[in-house]
CSV table of C-alpha atoms and ligand atoms in Angstrom, one decimal:
chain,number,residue,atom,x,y,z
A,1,UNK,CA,10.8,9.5,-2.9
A,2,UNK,CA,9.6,6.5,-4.7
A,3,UNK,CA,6.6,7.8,-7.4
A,4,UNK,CA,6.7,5.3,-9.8
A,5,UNK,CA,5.3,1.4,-8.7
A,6,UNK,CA,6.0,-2.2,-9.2
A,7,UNK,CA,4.0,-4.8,-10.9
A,8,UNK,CA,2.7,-6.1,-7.8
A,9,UNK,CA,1.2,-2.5,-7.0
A,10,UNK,CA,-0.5,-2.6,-10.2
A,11,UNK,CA,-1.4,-5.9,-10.1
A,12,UNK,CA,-3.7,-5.5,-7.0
A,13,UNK,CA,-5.2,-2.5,-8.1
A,14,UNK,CA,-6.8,-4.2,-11.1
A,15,UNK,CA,-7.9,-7.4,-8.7
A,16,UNK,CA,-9.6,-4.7,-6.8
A,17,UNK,CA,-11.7,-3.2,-9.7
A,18,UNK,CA,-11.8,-5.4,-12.1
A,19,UNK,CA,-15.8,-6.1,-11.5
A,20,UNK,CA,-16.3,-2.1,-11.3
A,21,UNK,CA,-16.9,-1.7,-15.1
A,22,UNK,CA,-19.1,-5.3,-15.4
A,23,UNK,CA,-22.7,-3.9,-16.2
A,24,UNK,CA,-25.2,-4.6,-13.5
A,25,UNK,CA,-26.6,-7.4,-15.0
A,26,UNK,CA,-30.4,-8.6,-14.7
A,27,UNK,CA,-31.6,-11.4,-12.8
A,28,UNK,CA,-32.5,-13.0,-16.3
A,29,UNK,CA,-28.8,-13.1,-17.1
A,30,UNK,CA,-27.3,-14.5,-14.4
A,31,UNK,CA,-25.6,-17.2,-15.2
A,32,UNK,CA,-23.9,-14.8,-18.2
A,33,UNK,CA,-22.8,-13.0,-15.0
A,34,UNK,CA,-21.2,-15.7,-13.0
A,35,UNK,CA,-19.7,-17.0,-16.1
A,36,UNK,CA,-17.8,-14.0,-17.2
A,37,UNK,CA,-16.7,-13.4,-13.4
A,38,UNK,CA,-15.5,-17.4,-13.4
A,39,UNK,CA,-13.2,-16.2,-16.2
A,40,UNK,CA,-12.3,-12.7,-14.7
A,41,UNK,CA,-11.6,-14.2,-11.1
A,42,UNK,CA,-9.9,-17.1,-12.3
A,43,UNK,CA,-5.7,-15.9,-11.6
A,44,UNK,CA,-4.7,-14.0,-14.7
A,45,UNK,CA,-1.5,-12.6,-14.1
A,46,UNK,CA,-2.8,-9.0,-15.7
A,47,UNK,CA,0.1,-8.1,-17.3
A,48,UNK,CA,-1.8,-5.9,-20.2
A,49,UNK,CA,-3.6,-4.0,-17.8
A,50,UNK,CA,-0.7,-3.3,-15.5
A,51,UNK,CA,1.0,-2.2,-18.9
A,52,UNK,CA,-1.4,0.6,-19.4
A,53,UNK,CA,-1.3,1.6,-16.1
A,54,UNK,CA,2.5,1.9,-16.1
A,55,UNK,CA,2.6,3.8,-19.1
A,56,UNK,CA,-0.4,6.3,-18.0
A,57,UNK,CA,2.1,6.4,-14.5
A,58,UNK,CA,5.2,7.1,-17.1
A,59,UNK,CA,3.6,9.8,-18.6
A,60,UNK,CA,2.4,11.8,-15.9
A,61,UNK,CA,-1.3,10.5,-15.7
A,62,UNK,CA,-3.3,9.7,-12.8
A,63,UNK,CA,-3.8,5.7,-12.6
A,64,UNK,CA,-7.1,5.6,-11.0
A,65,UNK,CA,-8.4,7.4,-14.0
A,66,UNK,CA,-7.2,5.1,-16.4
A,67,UNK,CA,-8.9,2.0,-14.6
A,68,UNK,CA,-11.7,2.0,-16.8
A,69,UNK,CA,-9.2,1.3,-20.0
A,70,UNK,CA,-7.2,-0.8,-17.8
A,71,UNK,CA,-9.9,-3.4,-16.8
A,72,UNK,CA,-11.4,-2.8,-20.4
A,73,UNK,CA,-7.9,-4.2,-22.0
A,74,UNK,CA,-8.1,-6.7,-19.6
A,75,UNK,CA,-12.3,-7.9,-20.4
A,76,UNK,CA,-10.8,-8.0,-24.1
A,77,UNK,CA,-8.0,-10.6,-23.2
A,78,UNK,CA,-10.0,-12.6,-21.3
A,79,UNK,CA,-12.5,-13.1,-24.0
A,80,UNK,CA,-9.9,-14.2,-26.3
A,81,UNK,CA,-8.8,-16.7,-24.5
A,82,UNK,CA,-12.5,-18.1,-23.3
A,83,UNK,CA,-13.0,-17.7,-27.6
A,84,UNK,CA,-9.6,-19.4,-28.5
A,85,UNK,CA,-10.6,-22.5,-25.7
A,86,UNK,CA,-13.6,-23.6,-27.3
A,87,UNK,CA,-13.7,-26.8,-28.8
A,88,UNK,CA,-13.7,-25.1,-32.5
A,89,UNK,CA,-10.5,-23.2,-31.8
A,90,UNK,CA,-7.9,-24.4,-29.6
A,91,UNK,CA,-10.2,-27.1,-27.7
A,92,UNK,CA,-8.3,-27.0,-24.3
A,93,UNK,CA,-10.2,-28.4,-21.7
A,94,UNK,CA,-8.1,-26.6,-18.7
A,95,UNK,CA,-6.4,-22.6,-18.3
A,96,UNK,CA,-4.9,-21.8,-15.4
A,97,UNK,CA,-5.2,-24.5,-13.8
A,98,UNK,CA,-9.0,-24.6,-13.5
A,99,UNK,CA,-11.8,-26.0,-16.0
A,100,UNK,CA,-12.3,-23.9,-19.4
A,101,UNK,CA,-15.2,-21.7,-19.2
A,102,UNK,CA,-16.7,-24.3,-21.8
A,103,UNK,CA,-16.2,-26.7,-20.0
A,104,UNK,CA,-18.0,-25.3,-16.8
A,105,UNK,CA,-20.8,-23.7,-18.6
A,106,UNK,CA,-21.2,-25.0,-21.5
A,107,UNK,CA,-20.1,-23.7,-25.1
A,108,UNK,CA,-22.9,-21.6,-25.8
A,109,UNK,CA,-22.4,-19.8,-22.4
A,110,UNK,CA,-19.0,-19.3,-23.5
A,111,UNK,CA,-19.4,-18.2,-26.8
A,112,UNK,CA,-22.1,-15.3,-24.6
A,113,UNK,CA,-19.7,-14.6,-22.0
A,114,UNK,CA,-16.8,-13.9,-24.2
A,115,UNK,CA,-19.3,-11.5,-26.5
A,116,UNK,CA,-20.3,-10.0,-23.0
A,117,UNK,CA,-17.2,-8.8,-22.0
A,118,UNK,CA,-15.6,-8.0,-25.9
A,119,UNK,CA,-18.5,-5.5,-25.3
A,120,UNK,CA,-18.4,-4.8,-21.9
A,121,UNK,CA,-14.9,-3.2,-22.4
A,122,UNK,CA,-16.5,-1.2,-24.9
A,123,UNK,CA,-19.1,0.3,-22.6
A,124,UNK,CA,-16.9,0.6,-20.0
A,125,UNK,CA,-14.4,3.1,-21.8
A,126,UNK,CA,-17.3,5.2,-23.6
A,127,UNK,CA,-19.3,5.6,-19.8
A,128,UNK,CA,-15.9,7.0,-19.1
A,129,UNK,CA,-15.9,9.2,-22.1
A,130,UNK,CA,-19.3,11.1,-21.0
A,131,UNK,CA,-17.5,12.6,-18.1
A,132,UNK,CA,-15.7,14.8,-20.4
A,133,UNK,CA,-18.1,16.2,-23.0
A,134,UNK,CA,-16.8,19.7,-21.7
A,135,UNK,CA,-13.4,18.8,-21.8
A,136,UNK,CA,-11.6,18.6,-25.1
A,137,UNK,CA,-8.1,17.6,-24.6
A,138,UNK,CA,-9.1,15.1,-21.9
A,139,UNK,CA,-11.8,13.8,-24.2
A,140,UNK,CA,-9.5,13.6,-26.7
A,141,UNK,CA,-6.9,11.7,-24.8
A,142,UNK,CA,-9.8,9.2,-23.7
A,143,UNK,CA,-10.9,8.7,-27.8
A,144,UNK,CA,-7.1,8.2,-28.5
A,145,UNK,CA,-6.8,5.4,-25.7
A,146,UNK,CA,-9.8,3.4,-27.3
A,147,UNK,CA,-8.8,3.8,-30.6
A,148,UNK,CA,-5.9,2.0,-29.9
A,149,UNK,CA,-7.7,-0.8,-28.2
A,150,UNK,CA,-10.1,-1.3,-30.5
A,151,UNK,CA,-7.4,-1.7,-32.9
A,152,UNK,CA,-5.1,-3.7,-31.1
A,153,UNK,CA,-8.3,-6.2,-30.5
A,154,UNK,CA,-10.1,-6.0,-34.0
A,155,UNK,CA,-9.7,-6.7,-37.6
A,156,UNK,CA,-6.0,-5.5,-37.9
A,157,UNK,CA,-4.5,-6.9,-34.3
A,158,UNK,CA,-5.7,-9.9,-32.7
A,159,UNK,CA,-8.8,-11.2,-34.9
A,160,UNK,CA,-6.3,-10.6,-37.5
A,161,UNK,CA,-3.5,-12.6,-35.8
A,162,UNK,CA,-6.0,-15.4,-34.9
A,163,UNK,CA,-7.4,-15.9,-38.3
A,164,UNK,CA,-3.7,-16.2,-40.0
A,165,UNK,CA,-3.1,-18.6,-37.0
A,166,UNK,CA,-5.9,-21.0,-37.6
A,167,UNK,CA,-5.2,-20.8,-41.6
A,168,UNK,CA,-2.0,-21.9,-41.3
A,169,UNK,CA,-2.7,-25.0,-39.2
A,170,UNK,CA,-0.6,-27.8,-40.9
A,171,UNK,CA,0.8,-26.0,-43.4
A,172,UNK,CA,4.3,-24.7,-43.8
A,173,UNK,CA,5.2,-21.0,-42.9
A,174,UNK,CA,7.4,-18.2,-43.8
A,175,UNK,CA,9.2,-16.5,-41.7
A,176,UNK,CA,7.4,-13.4,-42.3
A,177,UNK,CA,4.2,-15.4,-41.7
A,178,UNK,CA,5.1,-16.4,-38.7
A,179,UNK,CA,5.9,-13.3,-37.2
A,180,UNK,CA,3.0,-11.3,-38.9
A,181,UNK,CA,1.0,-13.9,-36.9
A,182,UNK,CA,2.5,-13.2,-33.5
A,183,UNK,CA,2.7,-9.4,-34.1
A,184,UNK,CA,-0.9,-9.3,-34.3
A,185,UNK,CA,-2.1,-12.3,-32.1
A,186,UNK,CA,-0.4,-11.2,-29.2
A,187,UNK,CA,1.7,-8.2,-29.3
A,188,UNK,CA,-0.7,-6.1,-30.7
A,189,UNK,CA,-3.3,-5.8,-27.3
A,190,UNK,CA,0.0,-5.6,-25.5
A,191,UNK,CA,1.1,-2.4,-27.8
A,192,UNK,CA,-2.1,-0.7,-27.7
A,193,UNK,CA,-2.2,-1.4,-23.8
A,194,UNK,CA,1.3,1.0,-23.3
A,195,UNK,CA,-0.3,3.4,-26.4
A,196,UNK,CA,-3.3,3.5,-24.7
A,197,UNK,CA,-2.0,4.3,-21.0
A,198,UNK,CA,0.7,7.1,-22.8
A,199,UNK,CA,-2.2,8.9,-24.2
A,200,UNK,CA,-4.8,8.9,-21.5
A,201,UNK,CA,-1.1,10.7,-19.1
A,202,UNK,CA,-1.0,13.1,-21.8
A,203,UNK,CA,2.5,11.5,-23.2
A,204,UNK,CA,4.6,13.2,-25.9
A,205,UNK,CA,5.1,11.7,-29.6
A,206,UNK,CA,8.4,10.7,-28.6
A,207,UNK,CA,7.5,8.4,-25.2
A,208,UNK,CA,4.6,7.4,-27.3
A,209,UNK,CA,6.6,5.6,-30.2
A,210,UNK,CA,9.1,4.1,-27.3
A,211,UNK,CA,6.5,2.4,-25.7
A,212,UNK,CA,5.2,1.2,-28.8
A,213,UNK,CA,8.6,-0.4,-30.0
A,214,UNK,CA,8.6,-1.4,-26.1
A,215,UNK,CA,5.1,-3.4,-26.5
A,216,UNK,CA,6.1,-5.1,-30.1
A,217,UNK,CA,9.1,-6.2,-28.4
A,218,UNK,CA,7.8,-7.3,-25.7
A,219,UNK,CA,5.0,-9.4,-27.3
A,220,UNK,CA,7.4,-11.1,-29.4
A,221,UNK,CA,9.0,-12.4,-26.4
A,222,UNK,CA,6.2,-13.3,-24.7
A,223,UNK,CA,5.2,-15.4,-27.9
A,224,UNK,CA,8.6,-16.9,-28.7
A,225,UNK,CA,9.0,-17.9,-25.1
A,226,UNK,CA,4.9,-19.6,-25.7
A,227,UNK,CA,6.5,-21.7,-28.8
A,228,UNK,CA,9.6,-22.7,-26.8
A,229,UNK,CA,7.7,-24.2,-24.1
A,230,UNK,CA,5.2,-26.0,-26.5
A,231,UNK,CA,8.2,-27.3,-28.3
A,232,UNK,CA,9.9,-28.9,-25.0
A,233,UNK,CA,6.5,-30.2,-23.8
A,234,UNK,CA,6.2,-32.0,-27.1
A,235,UNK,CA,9.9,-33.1,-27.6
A,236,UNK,CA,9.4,-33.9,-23.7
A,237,UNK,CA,5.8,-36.2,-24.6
A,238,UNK,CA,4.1,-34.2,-22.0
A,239,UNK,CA,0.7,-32.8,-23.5
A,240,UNK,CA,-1.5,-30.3,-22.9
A,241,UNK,CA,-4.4,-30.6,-20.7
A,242,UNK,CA,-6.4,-30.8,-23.8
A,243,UNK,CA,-4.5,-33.9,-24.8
A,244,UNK,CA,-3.2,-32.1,-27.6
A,245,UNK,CA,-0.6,-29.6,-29.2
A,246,UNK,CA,-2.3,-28.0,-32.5
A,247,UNK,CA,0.4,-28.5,-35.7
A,248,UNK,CA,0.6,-24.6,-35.9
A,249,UNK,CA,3.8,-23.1,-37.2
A,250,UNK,CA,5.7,-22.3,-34.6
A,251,UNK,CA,9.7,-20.7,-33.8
A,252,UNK,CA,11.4,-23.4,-33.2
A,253,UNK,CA,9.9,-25.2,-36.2
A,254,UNK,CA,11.5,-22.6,-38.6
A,255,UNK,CA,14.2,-21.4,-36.9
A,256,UNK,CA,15.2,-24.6,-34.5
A,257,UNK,CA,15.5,-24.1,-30.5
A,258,UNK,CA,18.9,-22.7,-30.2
A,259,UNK,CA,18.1,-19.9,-32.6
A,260,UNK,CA,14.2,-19.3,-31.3
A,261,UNK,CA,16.3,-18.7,-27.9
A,262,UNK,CA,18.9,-16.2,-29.4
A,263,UNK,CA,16.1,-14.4,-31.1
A,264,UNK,CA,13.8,-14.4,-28.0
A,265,UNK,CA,17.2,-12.5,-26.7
A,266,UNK,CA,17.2,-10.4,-29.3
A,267,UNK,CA,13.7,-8.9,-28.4
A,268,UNK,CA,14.4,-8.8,-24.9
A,269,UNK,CA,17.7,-7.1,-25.7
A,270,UNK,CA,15.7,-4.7,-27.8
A,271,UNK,CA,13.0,-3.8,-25.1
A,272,UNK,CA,15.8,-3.2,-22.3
A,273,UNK,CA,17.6,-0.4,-25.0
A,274,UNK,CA,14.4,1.1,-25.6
A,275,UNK,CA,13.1,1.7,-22.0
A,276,UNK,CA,16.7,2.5,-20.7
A,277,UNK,CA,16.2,6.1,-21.7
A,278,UNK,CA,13.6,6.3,-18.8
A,279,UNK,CA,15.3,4.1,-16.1
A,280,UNK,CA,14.5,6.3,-13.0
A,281,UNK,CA,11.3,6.5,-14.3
A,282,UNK,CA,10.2,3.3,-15.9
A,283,UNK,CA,11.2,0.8,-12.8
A,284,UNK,CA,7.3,-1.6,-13.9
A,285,UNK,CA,9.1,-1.5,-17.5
A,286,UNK,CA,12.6,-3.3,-16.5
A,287,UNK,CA,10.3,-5.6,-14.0
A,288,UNK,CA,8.0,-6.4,-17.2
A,289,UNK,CA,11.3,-7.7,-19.1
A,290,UNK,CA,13.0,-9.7,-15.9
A,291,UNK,CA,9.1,-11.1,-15.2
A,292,UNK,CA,9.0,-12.7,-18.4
A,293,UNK,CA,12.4,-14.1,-18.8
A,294,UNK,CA,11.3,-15.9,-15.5
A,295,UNK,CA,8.2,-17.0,-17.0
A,296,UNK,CA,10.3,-18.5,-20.0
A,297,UNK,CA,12.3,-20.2,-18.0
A,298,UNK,CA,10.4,-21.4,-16.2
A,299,UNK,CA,7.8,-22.4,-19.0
A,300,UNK,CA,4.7,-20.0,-17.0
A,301,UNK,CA,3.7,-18.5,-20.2
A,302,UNK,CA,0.4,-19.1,-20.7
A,303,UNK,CA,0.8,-21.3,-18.0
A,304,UNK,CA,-1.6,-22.7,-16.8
A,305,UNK,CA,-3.4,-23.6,-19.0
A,306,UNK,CA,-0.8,-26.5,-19.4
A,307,UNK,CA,-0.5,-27.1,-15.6
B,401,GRG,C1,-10.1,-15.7,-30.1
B,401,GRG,C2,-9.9,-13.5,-31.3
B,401,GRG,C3,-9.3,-14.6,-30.5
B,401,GRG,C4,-8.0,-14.4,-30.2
B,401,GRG,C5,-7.2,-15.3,-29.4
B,401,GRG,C6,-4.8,-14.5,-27.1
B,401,GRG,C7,-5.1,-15.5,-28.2
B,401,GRG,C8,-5.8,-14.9,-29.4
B,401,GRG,C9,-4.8,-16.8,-28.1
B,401,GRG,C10,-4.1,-17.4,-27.0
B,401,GRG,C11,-3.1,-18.3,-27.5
B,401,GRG,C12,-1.9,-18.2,-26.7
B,401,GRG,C13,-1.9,-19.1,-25.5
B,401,GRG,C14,-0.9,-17.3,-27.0
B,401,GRG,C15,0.4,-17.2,-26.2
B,401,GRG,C16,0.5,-15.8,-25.6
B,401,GRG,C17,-0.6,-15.5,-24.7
B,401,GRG,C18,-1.6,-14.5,-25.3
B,401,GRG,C19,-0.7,-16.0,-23.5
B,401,GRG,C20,-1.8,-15.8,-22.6
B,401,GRG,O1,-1.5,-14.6,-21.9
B,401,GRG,P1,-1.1,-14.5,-20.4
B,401,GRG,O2,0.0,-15.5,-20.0
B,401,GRG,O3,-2.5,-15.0,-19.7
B,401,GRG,O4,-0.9,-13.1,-20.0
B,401,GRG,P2,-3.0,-14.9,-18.3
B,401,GRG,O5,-3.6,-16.3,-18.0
B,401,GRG,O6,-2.0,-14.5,-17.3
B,401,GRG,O7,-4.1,-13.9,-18.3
């Protein structure tokens, strides 16, 4: 019997909830409303949240208790990118194919509906938390999960990643730089997605570091394969729907194409040893790794926002 799901099984659970843990909002506010469900509705491919949910499945946790996180990772990632659109960021007039949320509201709207669902996720996983007062090790579980979050987002993940990003606009890198920057801009949500999912399902030290190594790996990848594409479109004199590619150090910058390509292997390579272990188990984990080779190859990372 088949227990553990595919990507696509995840994938449609979160479309089905992902409004559930949105705040009824007043009448007052509406148009904060409709522009954070623009952003939410708008085709993300949900790939952090399925992550959670996978690794909550992994370790023996009931999914539909971990939606709350789930949709939570998910409210986080798509204020980062409504925040890294705006014209004082990464000005890009188009993601996924559809006007920025700047662009269809307005910047200050933006700037609000980002805020709104940074801390909608926030209130989502700590209504979830008050279910539990009187029990410990679930409670426990539940702090763990948004612990993880909150540092995969904050200061030391993503905030982190993006500042280092912006400062190094135009200047030369370091290697180390470089990934630093990518650890934290984009694997970090993607780690503290599998961390958070392994300790809401009650997962053991041991699962918990794999999947960690699993998300770093992974996030690398994903960002390698980002820099690839941006390179080609460049080299290629396609642009951006923006009209522009920032001067940001990238891979292929410091290590040339052919190399950025054996080291996005090298990740890859790294992921596959480190869920192989759990094979029977972990089918959404091989899937993850096949998905985004496809997606490098066929240059749909971050997609569509270049469409
Ligand atoms: C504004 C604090 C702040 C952070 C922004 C995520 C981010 C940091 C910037 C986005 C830059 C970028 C395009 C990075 C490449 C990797 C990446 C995060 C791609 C977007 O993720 P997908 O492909 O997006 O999972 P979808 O559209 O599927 O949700």
């Amino acid at each position: 019997m088949k227990i553990f799901k595919e990507y696509g099984y995840y994938k449609e659970l979160i479309e089905r909830h992902i409004m559930d843990f949105i705040p009824e909002i007043e009448p007052n506010s509406k148009t904060l409303y409709d522009s954070m469900h623009y952003s939410l509705e708008n085709g993300g491919k949900r790939i952090r949240p399925a992550m959670l949910l996978a690794a909550c499945d992994l370790s023996g946790g009931d999914v539909a208790q971990a939606l709350p996180y789930a949709c939570a990772i998910e409210y986080i990632h798509t204020y980062s990118l409504i925040h890294d659109d705006l014209p004082s960021m990464d000005d890009d007039d188009m993601r996924r194919g559809a006007p920025t949320n700047h662009v269809a509201f307005g910047e200050a709207v933006a700037i609000l509906a980002g805020d709104g669902l940074l801390t909608s996720a926030f209130e989502a996983m700590n209504k979830d938390m008050l279910i539990y007062f009187d029990s410990p090790e679930l409670l426990k579980r539940r702090i763990r999960a948004s612990y993880e979050i909150s540092k995969g987002a904050g200061c030391k993940g993503m905030v982190a990643g993006q500042i280092a990003d912006i400062e190094s606009e135009n200047k030369s890198a370091s290697k180390e730089l470089i990934d630093d920057i990518h650890l934290n801009k984009t694997a970090a949500l993607m780690v503290a997605a599998v961390k958070a999912g392994a300790y809401l399902g009650g997962a053991g030290k041991e699962l918990v570091a794999d999947l960690e190594s699993y998300g770093e790996n992974i996030g690398l990848a994903f960002q390698i394969a980002d820099d690839i594409q941006d390179t080609l479109e460049d080299r290629g004199g396609a642009t951006a729907d923006s009209g522009t590619i920032r001067n940001r150090p990238a891979y292929p910058t410091l290590y040339g194409l052919d190399e950025s390509r054996k080291r996005f292997e090298g990740v890859i390579g790294n992921a596959r040893k480190i869920i192989a272990p759990y094979y029977d188990n972990a089918e959404f984990f091989v899937e993850l790794i096949d998905m985004i080779i496809g997606l490098a190859e066929r240059g749909q990372i971050a997609a569509d926002d270049k469409a």
